Structures are given as structure tokens and as C-alpha cells.
Amino acid sequence: MKIVYLYDSLAIWGGIERVLIDKMNYFADIDGYDIYIITANQGNHPIPYDLDDSITHIDLKIGFHNKYRYSGVKRLREGIRLINQYHSSLKNLLKDISPDLLICTTAQDVYSLLKLKGNIPLIVEAHSNFIHPDKFWSRMKMLINNYWIGKADAVVTLTEGDAKKWRTVCNNVYVIPNIVHLNNTNRFTDCKSKRAIFVGRFTYQKGIADLFEIWQTVYKKHKDWSLDLYGEGELWDEYKGMAERLDANINIHKPVADIFKEYTSSSILLVTSLFEPFGLVIAEAMSCGLPVIAYDCPYGPSEIISHQVDGILVPRKNKEAFAKHLDSVMSDYDMRLRMSEVARKSVQRYSVESIMPKWLSVFKSLCK
């Protein structure tokens, strides 16, 4: 079976990039599977995670970002030119490969593939929530994108909550959680370290401003604790400066290769996302024995965490309640240890062995 994945670029240390590469590597190890990854804007960026040598990576070198050098009508013309170039290059490539299955994650690729794919089944992986933006033009764009996604042969979502929304536009929706890099070592947190941790992109979605407010509240009582944040993103410099001004033992770090080492040297993971399609870091941290305190946002945390059992779910944007729960967990070592033991067991449901057969089942149903 020839499977073609399409993605803009594998250029950052992100959750989607990691999951896509993990899945491609898994399929590449199966006899009879040939895996291709087509990118539009890879350029000279190195791929951040290890990609199996048998996987064929083809970059079309479109450079969609180049249209932003211009403004007004000139930007529109350049955008149309780049789209046409993309369609032409992709059409020729698909003709050469003759794949049995196409998989993509973005609405732009869906529109292009629907024009070019013929009878080849198309799967759309929904790595972002089905949301309704408040702004008119954003809402119109979402409605158009969802219209095209609804014409795909299948949509695969990460949570049942999100699937209910996608079923309003597509008749064939599957729920397959992300596979998670679970801790497969003998390193686990003992929950004694007076250190809380955050791992994620430095973007508005992650609610880091809320996290800083919450931390300031609890730090008044727990001045022997530290908060360490690991990630990158467009707001990294802003939050770095904010952390330095607050003088609340908040430390900002760039991503590290061995994040499991950081999990196991911490005692709590904090998640203040405003929305979270899944929450890879939640499951990763739990596999290291970390209790997690998270906003109960759409839709990932509540499908991973069992409240008061292996972590704590806090009503979204309720900073006062979050601080109260955080204070309780910081103050109670026995609570942390109890949650830690349950967390390590509960996340085993996201192992490769549990998740990937579900993908193979979807492939069989679409490629009869």
C-alpha cells in the first residue's frame, strides 16, 4: 500500500510533527507499505525528529510565505500564482506515485486534493478543534474550510467531544487518540521535588498569562517552589521578560531533547490551555508519574485526566479555583504520590500497541 502524507513543513519541535512522524515510521516498518511525505515549504529546515530512512520525503519548495512580502492586490496575485504552482506540482507528483491513500491535516491541502485525487481515498486528520470564531471573517473562513473537509472520505479526530462537532459536516468520522511517547525507562518522579513544570508552545492558546497569575498567588505561600516552562513560539520573548519582572522563581527554557528528564525531576504538570485538541504533554507527563492540573477546556484534558484520581480538572479560565487546587497539591505530598501511581497506569491506553491497529482498521475500510 502506498500512503502519501501532506504537510506544510516538518520544521518545528511540535506535537503534530512528532505524531505524524511517529505514525509514518510505524507504517514504514510494515511489509508492503510505502510511505511518502510531501511538504510545500520545508526549504532548508532540518526535520526535528528521526524519520525512517525508507520514507520518501519530497519538498515542493512552494514558499507560500513569500506572498507576505507584498500587500493588497499584489499579495492576492502572488497567492494565486503560488496555489497554481502547488496544484501543478502536486498533480504531477501524485500521477508519478499513484498512491492508494492520501492523508492531510490542513484545509488548504483538502481543497487542493479534492481537485486532484480522483478516486483515491482522502483522510483528514483534525488536529485542531472544531471551533466557531467570534469574528465574522474568521467564522466565514472556518465555514468554507469545514465545507471542503466535509467532502473528504473520512475525518479522524482525537476526542469524542470534537467528533460530535465534525459529524455535523462529515458522515464518516472516526475517533483515534494520538499515540504518545510513554516513559519506557525506570525513571519516574518521586513527587518530592518542589518544582512545577509547563511544556508547550508559547502562544495565546496555552494561557501562559493565566499561569503566571496563578503562580503568583500560590508562590506567596510556597516560596521554596519553582515553576519551569519549556517551549518555543512567537510569545517566547514576551513571557521571558514577564517571568523576569515577576520575581516569583519562574524559569523559561527552550525545548530540550530529553523532556522526560524534566518531567521526572518535577512534581506537578500545569496546563492552562484555552482549548486543547488532545494534550500530548499531559499523557507524556502522566507516564512519568506526574499529577496534572489542567483547565477543563475543549476537549483533550477531560478525556485523559480522571478528576481527583490521576489529576485535577479546573473549570476553564477559573484562575482562583486553579490556584486553590494547586495550593492543595503542593501542600500534600501523599496526594501527589497517590495520583502519580494511578497516572502511570491509566495512560497506557495511549501506547502504540493500543492506538495504531485502529488506523490500520480505517485504512482497510477505505481501501477495499
Short mmCIF file of C-alpha atoms in Angstrom, two decimals:
data_model
loop_
_atom_site.label_atom_id
_atom_site.label_comp_id
_atom_site.label_asym_id
_atom_site.label_seq_id
_atom_site.Cartn_x
_atom_site.Cartn_y
_atom_site.Cartn_z
CA MET A 1 0.00 0.00 0.00
CA LYS A 2 1.30 3.44 -0.94
CA ILE A 3 0.34 6.15 1.53
CA VAL A 4 1.03 9.83 0.90
CA TYR A 5 1.02 12.31 3.78
CA LEU A 6 0.85 16.03 3.04
CA TYR A 7 2.03 18.66 5.48
CA ASP A 8 3.27 22.23 5.20
CA SER A 9 6.71 21.61 6.72
CA LEU A 10 8.30 19.38 9.35
CA ALA A 11 10.34 22.19 10.80
CA ILE A 12 9.47 22.75 14.47
CA TRP A 13 9.56 20.72 17.69
CA GLY A 14 5.80 20.47 17.77
CA GLY A 15 3.22 17.91 18.81
CA ILE A 16 1.69 17.46 15.34
CA GLU A 17 5.11 17.00 13.77
CA ARG A 18 6.06 14.39 16.32
CA VAL A 19 2.82 12.44 15.98
CA LEU A 20 2.92 12.44 12.17
CA ILE A 21 6.49 11.19 12.13
CA ASP A 22 5.73 8.50 14.71
CA LYS A 23 2.84 7.20 12.63
CA MET A 24 4.78 7.29 9.37
CA ASN A 25 7.65 5.42 11.00
CA TYR A 26 5.22 2.79 12.30
CA PHE A 27 3.70 2.16 8.87
CA ALA A 28 7.12 2.16 7.21
CA ASP A 29 8.03 -0.88 9.33
CA ILE A 30 5.10 -2.90 7.95
CA ASP A 31 5.88 -5.10 4.94
CA GLY A 32 4.10 -3.89 1.83
CA TYR A 33 3.69 -0.28 3.00
CA ASP A 34 5.46 2.52 1.11
CA ILE A 35 5.25 5.88 2.88
CA TYR A 36 5.70 9.31 1.29
CA ILE A 37 5.64 12.71 2.95
CA ILE A 38 5.10 15.72 0.67
CA THR A 39 5.82 19.17 2.10
CA ALA A 40 5.22 22.54 0.48
CA ASN A 41 7.56 24.77 2.47
CA GLN A 42 10.30 22.65 4.07
CA GLY A 43 13.15 24.57 2.44
CA ASN A 44 16.44 24.13 4.30
CA HIS A 45 14.82 23.42 7.68
CA PRO A 46 16.02 20.15 9.22
CA ILE A 47 13.36 17.64 10.28
CA PRO A 48 13.31 17.82 14.11
CA TYR A 49 12.52 14.15 14.81
CA ASP A 50 14.01 10.96 13.37
CA LEU A 51 12.33 9.94 10.12
CA ASP A 52 12.71 6.32 8.97
CA ASP A 53 15.18 6.04 6.07
CA SER A 54 12.66 4.12 3.98
CA ILE A 55 10.22 7.06 3.95
CA THR A 56 10.38 9.24 0.84
CA HIS A 57 10.32 12.95 1.64
CA ILE A 58 9.60 15.32 -1.25
CA ASP A 59 9.54 19.08 -0.74
CA LEU A 60 7.75 21.07 -3.45
CA LYS A 61 9.58 24.28 -2.42
CA ILE A 62 6.49 26.45 -2.94
CA GLY A 63 7.22 29.02 -0.23
CA PHE A 64 3.66 30.19 0.43
CA HIS A 65 5.01 32.67 2.99
CA ASN A 66 6.64 34.69 0.21
CA LYS A 67 3.30 36.29 -0.67
CA TYR A 68 3.53 38.30 2.56
CA ARG A 69 6.34 40.35 1.03
CA TYR A 70 3.59 42.14 -0.84
CA SER A 71 0.35 43.88 0.08
CA GLY A 72 -3.05 44.46 -1.43
CA VAL A 73 -3.72 43.22 -4.96
CA LYS A 74 -0.11 42.18 -5.47
CA ARG A 75 -0.29 39.83 -2.47
CA LEU A 76 -3.52 38.35 -3.84
CA ARG A 77 -1.94 37.76 -7.25
CA GLU A 78 1.13 36.17 -5.71
CA GLY A 79 -1.05 33.92 -3.56
CA ILE A 80 -2.98 32.73 -6.62
CA ARG A 81 0.28 32.11 -8.50
CA LEU A 82 1.67 30.02 -5.66
CA ILE A 83 -1.54 27.99 -5.33
CA ASN A 84 -1.48 27.24 -9.07
CA GLN A 85 2.17 26.25 -8.81
CA TYR A 86 1.33 23.97 -5.89
CA HIS A 87 -1.56 22.32 -7.76
CA SER A 88 0.58 21.72 -10.83
CA SER A 89 3.50 20.23 -8.89
CA LEU A 90 1.22 18.11 -6.72
CA LYS A 91 -0.76 16.81 -9.70
CA ASN A 92 2.40 15.60 -11.46
CA LEU A 93 3.76 14.05 -8.28
CA LEU A 94 0.58 12.14 -7.45
CA LYS A 95 0.49 10.84 -11.01
CA ASP A 96 4.04 9.51 -10.62
CA ILE A 97 3.47 7.94 -7.18
CA SER A 98 -0.06 6.61 -7.84
CA PRO A 99 -0.91 6.30 -4.11
CA ASP A 100 -3.61 4.12 -2.57
CA LEU A 101 -4.39 6.61 0.21
CA LEU A 102 -3.93 10.32 0.93
CA ILE A 103 -3.70 11.84 4.42
CA CYS A 104 -3.54 15.55 5.27
CA THR A 105 -4.15 17.85 8.22
CA THR A 106 -4.93 21.29 6.77
CA ALA A 107 -7.91 22.75 4.92
CA GLN A 108 -5.67 24.17 2.19
CA ASP A 109 -4.47 20.68 1.29
CA VAL A 110 -8.04 19.34 1.40
CA TYR A 111 -9.19 21.83 -1.23
CA SER A 112 -6.20 21.01 -3.45
CA LEU A 113 -6.52 17.24 -3.07
CA LEU A 114 -10.25 17.18 -3.78
CA LYS A 115 -9.46 18.68 -7.19
CA LEU A 116 -6.65 16.24 -7.92
CA LYS A 117 -7.23 12.94 -6.14
CA GLY A 118 -9.72 11.24 -8.45
CA ASN A 119 -10.85 8.01 -6.75
CA ILE A 120 -8.03 7.91 -4.21
CA PRO A 121 -9.46 7.93 -0.64
CA LEU A 122 -8.65 11.06 1.37
CA ILE A 123 -8.37 11.15 5.17
CA VAL A 124 -8.27 14.46 7.03
CA GLU A 125 -6.64 14.37 10.45
CA ALA A 126 -8.32 17.01 12.60
CA HIS A 127 -5.51 18.21 14.87
CA SER A 128 -7.41 21.34 15.86
CA ASN A 129 -10.80 21.66 17.48
CA PHE A 130 -13.98 22.29 15.53
CA ILE A 131 -14.50 25.84 16.77
CA HIS A 132 -16.71 28.80 15.88
CA PRO A 133 -14.64 32.02 15.93
CA ASP A 134 -16.29 35.20 17.14
CA LYS A 135 -15.05 37.44 14.33
CA PHE A 136 -17.18 37.46 11.19
CA TRP A 137 -14.45 36.89 8.60
CA SER A 138 -12.78 34.19 10.70
CA ARG A 139 -16.15 32.47 11.02
CA MET A 140 -16.70 32.65 7.25
CA LYS A 141 -13.26 31.17 6.62
CA MET A 142 -13.98 28.34 9.05
CA LEU A 143 -17.31 27.56 7.39
CA ILE A 144 -15.65 27.38 3.98
CA ASN A 145 -12.82 25.19 5.26
CA ASN A 146 -15.24 22.84 7.02
CA TYR A 147 -17.33 22.58 3.86
CA TRP A 148 -14.34 21.19 1.95
CA ILE A 149 -13.25 18.96 4.83
CA GLY A 150 -16.76 17.50 4.89
CA LYS A 151 -16.19 16.21 1.35
CA ALA A 152 -13.22 14.06 2.41
CA ASP A 153 -13.70 10.29 2.57
CA ALA A 154 -13.04 10.32 6.32
CA VAL A 155 -12.20 12.69 9.16
CA VAL A 156 -10.18 11.38 12.10
CA THR A 157 -10.46 13.35 15.34
CA LEU A 158 -8.60 12.99 18.61
CA THR A 159 -11.53 13.12 21.04
CA GLU A 160 -15.18 12.12 21.13
CA GLY A 161 -16.17 15.68 22.07
CA ASP A 162 -14.60 17.05 18.89
CA ALA A 163 -16.00 14.17 16.80
CA LYS A 164 -19.57 15.19 17.69
CA LYS A 165 -18.93 18.58 16.08
CA TRP A 166 -17.23 17.17 12.96
CA ARG A 167 -20.16 14.81 12.37
CA THR A 168 -22.24 17.86 11.51
CA VAL A 169 -20.16 18.32 8.32
CA CYS A 170 -18.85 14.81 7.53
CA ASN A 171 -20.67 11.49 7.52
CA ASN A 172 -17.58 9.36 8.16
CA VAL A 173 -15.82 10.42 11.37
CA TYR A 174 -13.50 8.23 13.45
CA VAL A 175 -12.03 8.90 16.89
CA ILE A 176 -8.38 7.83 17.25
CA PRO A 177 -6.34 9.48 20.02
CA ASN A 178 -2.73 10.38 19.41
CA ILE A 179 -0.09 7.82 20.13
CA VAL A 180 2.03 9.05 22.98
CA HIS A 181 5.72 8.67 23.69
CA LEU A 182 5.21 6.93 27.01
CA ASN A 183 8.00 6.67 29.51
CA ASN A 184 9.68 3.32 28.85
CA THR A 185 12.51 3.71 31.35
CA ASN A 186 12.78 3.09 35.06
CA ARG A 187 12.84 6.84 35.67
CA PHE A 188 9.76 8.12 37.46
CA THR A 189 9.17 11.18 39.58
CA ASP A 190 9.12 10.62 43.32
CA CYS A 191 6.96 13.77 43.64
CA LYS A 192 9.34 15.18 46.25
CA SER A 193 10.83 17.92 44.10
CA LYS A 194 9.38 21.33 44.82
CA ARG A 195 9.13 22.09 41.13
CA ALA A 196 6.13 22.53 38.84
CA ILE A 197 6.53 22.35 35.07
CA PHE A 198 4.82 23.61 31.91
CA VAL A 199 5.61 22.22 28.45
CA GLY A 200 4.14 23.66 25.26
CA ARG A 201 4.14 26.35 22.60
CA PHE A 202 4.40 29.94 23.79
CA THR A 203 1.16 31.06 22.17
CA TYR A 204 -2.09 32.69 23.30
CA GLN A 205 -3.85 29.30 23.18
CA LYS A 206 -1.73 27.92 26.02
CA GLY A 207 -2.94 30.52 28.53
CA ILE A 208 0.52 31.28 29.91
CA ALA A 209 -0.59 34.71 31.14
CA ASP A 210 -3.18 32.91 33.32
CA LEU A 211 -0.50 30.53 34.54
CA PHE A 212 1.70 33.41 35.69
CA GLU A 213 -1.20 34.96 37.63
CA ILE A 214 -2.00 31.63 39.26
CA TRP A 215 1.63 31.05 40.15
CA GLN A 216 1.98 34.50 41.73
CA THR A 217 -0.94 33.64 44.01
CA VAL A 218 0.46 30.31 45.26
CA TYR A 219 4.09 31.47 45.35
CA LYS A 220 3.31 33.77 48.27
CA LYS A 221 2.81 30.64 50.37
CA HIS A 222 5.25 28.29 48.59
CA LYS A 223 8.42 30.30 48.08
CA ASP A 224 10.54 27.16 48.12
CA TRP A 225 8.88 26.01 44.86
CA SER A 226 9.87 26.89 41.28
CA LEU A 227 7.94 26.95 38.00
CA ASP A 228 9.86 25.89 34.88
CA LEU A 229 8.44 26.40 31.39
CA TYR A 230 9.80 24.60 28.30
CA GLY A 231 8.85 25.52 24.75
CA GLU A 232 9.14 27.95 21.89
CA GLY A 233 6.79 30.19 19.94
CA GLU A 234 6.01 33.74 18.91
CA LEU A 235 5.43 34.92 22.52
CA TRP A 236 8.59 33.39 23.98
CA ASP A 237 10.45 36.70 24.39
CA GLU A 238 7.39 38.40 25.87
CA TYR A 239 6.90 35.72 28.52
CA LYS A 240 10.62 35.51 29.20
CA GLY A 241 10.65 39.20 30.09
CA MET A 242 7.45 38.88 32.12
CA ALA A 243 8.89 36.00 34.15
CA GLU A 244 12.00 38.02 34.98
CA ARG A 245 9.93 41.02 36.13
CA LEU A 246 7.64 38.97 38.37
CA ASP A 247 10.46 37.70 40.61
CA ALA A 248 8.47 34.56 41.50
CA ASN A 249 11.07 31.86 40.73
CA ILE A 250 9.74 31.32 37.19
CA ASN A 251 12.30 29.94 34.74
CA ILE A 252 11.85 29.96 30.95
CA HIS A 253 13.67 27.37 28.81
CA LYS A 254 13.92 26.48 25.15
CA PRO A 255 12.82 22.94 24.18
CA VAL A 256 15.14 20.13 25.27
CA ALA A 257 15.74 16.77 23.60
CA ASP A 258 15.10 14.75 26.77
CA ILE A 259 11.92 16.27 28.14
CA PHE A 260 11.29 13.09 30.16
CA LYS A 261 14.25 14.01 32.33
CA GLU A 262 12.48 17.27 33.16
CA TYR A 263 9.18 15.50 33.86
CA THR A 264 10.83 13.09 36.28
CA SER A 265 12.61 15.88 38.14
CA SER A 266 9.31 17.72 38.71
CA SER A 267 6.25 17.05 40.88
CA ILE A 268 3.32 18.66 39.02
CA LEU A 269 2.47 19.49 35.39
CA LEU A 270 0.37 22.62 34.87
CA VAL A 271 -1.83 23.06 31.79
CA THR A 272 -3.74 26.33 31.30
CA SER A 273 -4.74 25.90 27.65
CA LEU A 274 -7.87 27.69 26.46
CA PHE A 275 -8.52 24.78 24.09
CA GLU A 276 -6.56 21.59 23.55
CA PRO A 277 -7.39 19.12 20.74
CA PHE A 278 -5.64 16.36 22.68
CA GLY A 279 -2.76 17.16 25.02
CA LEU A 280 0.32 15.06 24.28
CA VAL A 281 2.31 16.55 27.14
CA ILE A 282 -0.42 15.58 29.60
CA ALA A 283 -0.14 11.89 28.76
CA GLU A 284 3.66 12.03 28.48
CA ALA A 285 3.97 13.59 31.92
CA MET A 286 1.49 11.16 33.47
CA SER A 287 3.54 8.24 32.14
CA CYS A 288 6.40 9.63 34.22
CA GLY A 289 4.14 9.73 37.27
CA LEU A 290 3.37 13.44 37.22
CA PRO A 291 -0.01 14.56 38.59
CA VAL A 292 -1.54 17.09 36.18
CA ILE A 293 -3.66 20.14 36.97
CA ALA A 294 -5.41 21.41 33.84
CA TYR A 295 -8.18 23.68 32.68
CA ASP A 296 -11.16 21.57 31.60
CA CYS A 297 -11.06 23.07 28.13
CA PRO A 298 -12.38 21.61 24.85
CA TYR A 299 -11.67 18.71 24.55
CA GLY A 300 -8.47 16.86 25.37
CA PRO A 301 -7.78 17.15 29.11
CA SER A 302 -11.08 15.66 30.26
CA GLU A 303 -10.58 12.60 28.04
CA ILE A 304 -7.13 11.95 29.51
CA ILE A 305 -7.45 13.02 33.17
CA SER A 306 -9.80 11.46 35.71
CA HIS A 307 -10.62 14.28 38.12
CA GLN A 308 -9.19 13.83 41.63
CA VAL A 309 -7.90 10.37 40.62
CA ASP A 310 -4.80 10.88 38.45
CA GLY A 311 -5.01 14.65 38.16
CA ILE A 312 -7.31 17.63 38.59
CA LEU A 313 -9.62 19.37 36.12
CA VAL A 314 -10.41 23.02 36.79
CA PRO A 315 -13.25 24.99 35.15
CA ARG A 316 -11.82 26.85 32.17
CA LYS A 317 -10.42 30.31 32.96
CA ASN A 318 -11.18 29.95 36.67
CA LYS A 319 -7.82 31.15 37.97
CA GLU A 320 -8.98 31.30 41.58
CA ALA A 321 -10.04 27.63 41.56
CA PHE A 322 -6.85 26.63 39.77
CA ALA A 323 -4.71 28.36 42.40
CA LYS A 324 -6.71 26.71 45.19
CA HIS A 325 -6.19 23.22 43.72
CA LEU A 326 -2.54 23.91 43.03
CA ASP A 327 -2.00 25.02 46.61
CA SER A 328 -3.61 21.78 47.83
CA VAL A 329 -1.42 19.57 45.64
CA MET A 330 1.75 21.48 46.51
CA SER A 331 0.93 21.14 50.21
CA ASP A 332 0.03 17.44 50.19
CA TYR A 333 2.79 15.01 49.28
CA ASP A 334 0.59 11.96 49.86
CA MET A 335 -1.96 13.30 47.36
CA ARG A 336 0.75 13.79 44.74
CA LEU A 337 2.09 10.29 45.31
CA ARG A 338 -1.37 8.71 45.11
CA MET A 339 -2.19 10.46 41.83
CA SER A 340 1.26 9.63 40.47
CA GLU A 341 0.78 5.89 40.89
CA VAL A 342 -2.61 5.91 39.14
CA ALA A 343 -1.42 8.21 36.34
CA ARG A 344 1.38 5.86 35.31
CA LYS A 345 -1.11 3.05 34.74
CA SER A 346 -4.01 4.99 33.24
CA VAL A 347 -2.11 6.43 30.25
CA GLN A 348 -1.01 3.05 28.95
CA ARG A 349 -4.15 3.17 26.80
CA TYR A 350 -2.27 5.60 24.51
CA SER A 351 0.55 3.19 23.70
CA VAL A 352 1.49 2.41 20.10
CA GLU A 353 0.14 -1.11 20.54
CA SER A 354 -3.27 0.24 21.58
CA ILE A 355 -3.65 3.03 19.03
CA MET A 356 -2.09 2.02 15.70
CA PRO A 357 -4.31 -1.02 14.97
CA LYS A 358 -7.21 1.46 14.88
CA TRP A 359 -5.51 3.28 12.00
CA LEU A 360 -4.98 0.03 10.12
CA SER A 361 -8.67 -0.74 10.52
CA VAL A 362 -9.61 2.65 8.98
CA PHE A 363 -7.23 2.04 6.07
CA LYS A 364 -8.84 -1.33 5.35
CA SER A 365 -12.34 0.13 5.41
CA LEU A 366 -11.40 2.88 2.92
CA CYS A 367 -9.21 0.82 0.58
CA LYS A 368 -11.48 -2.10 -0.16
#
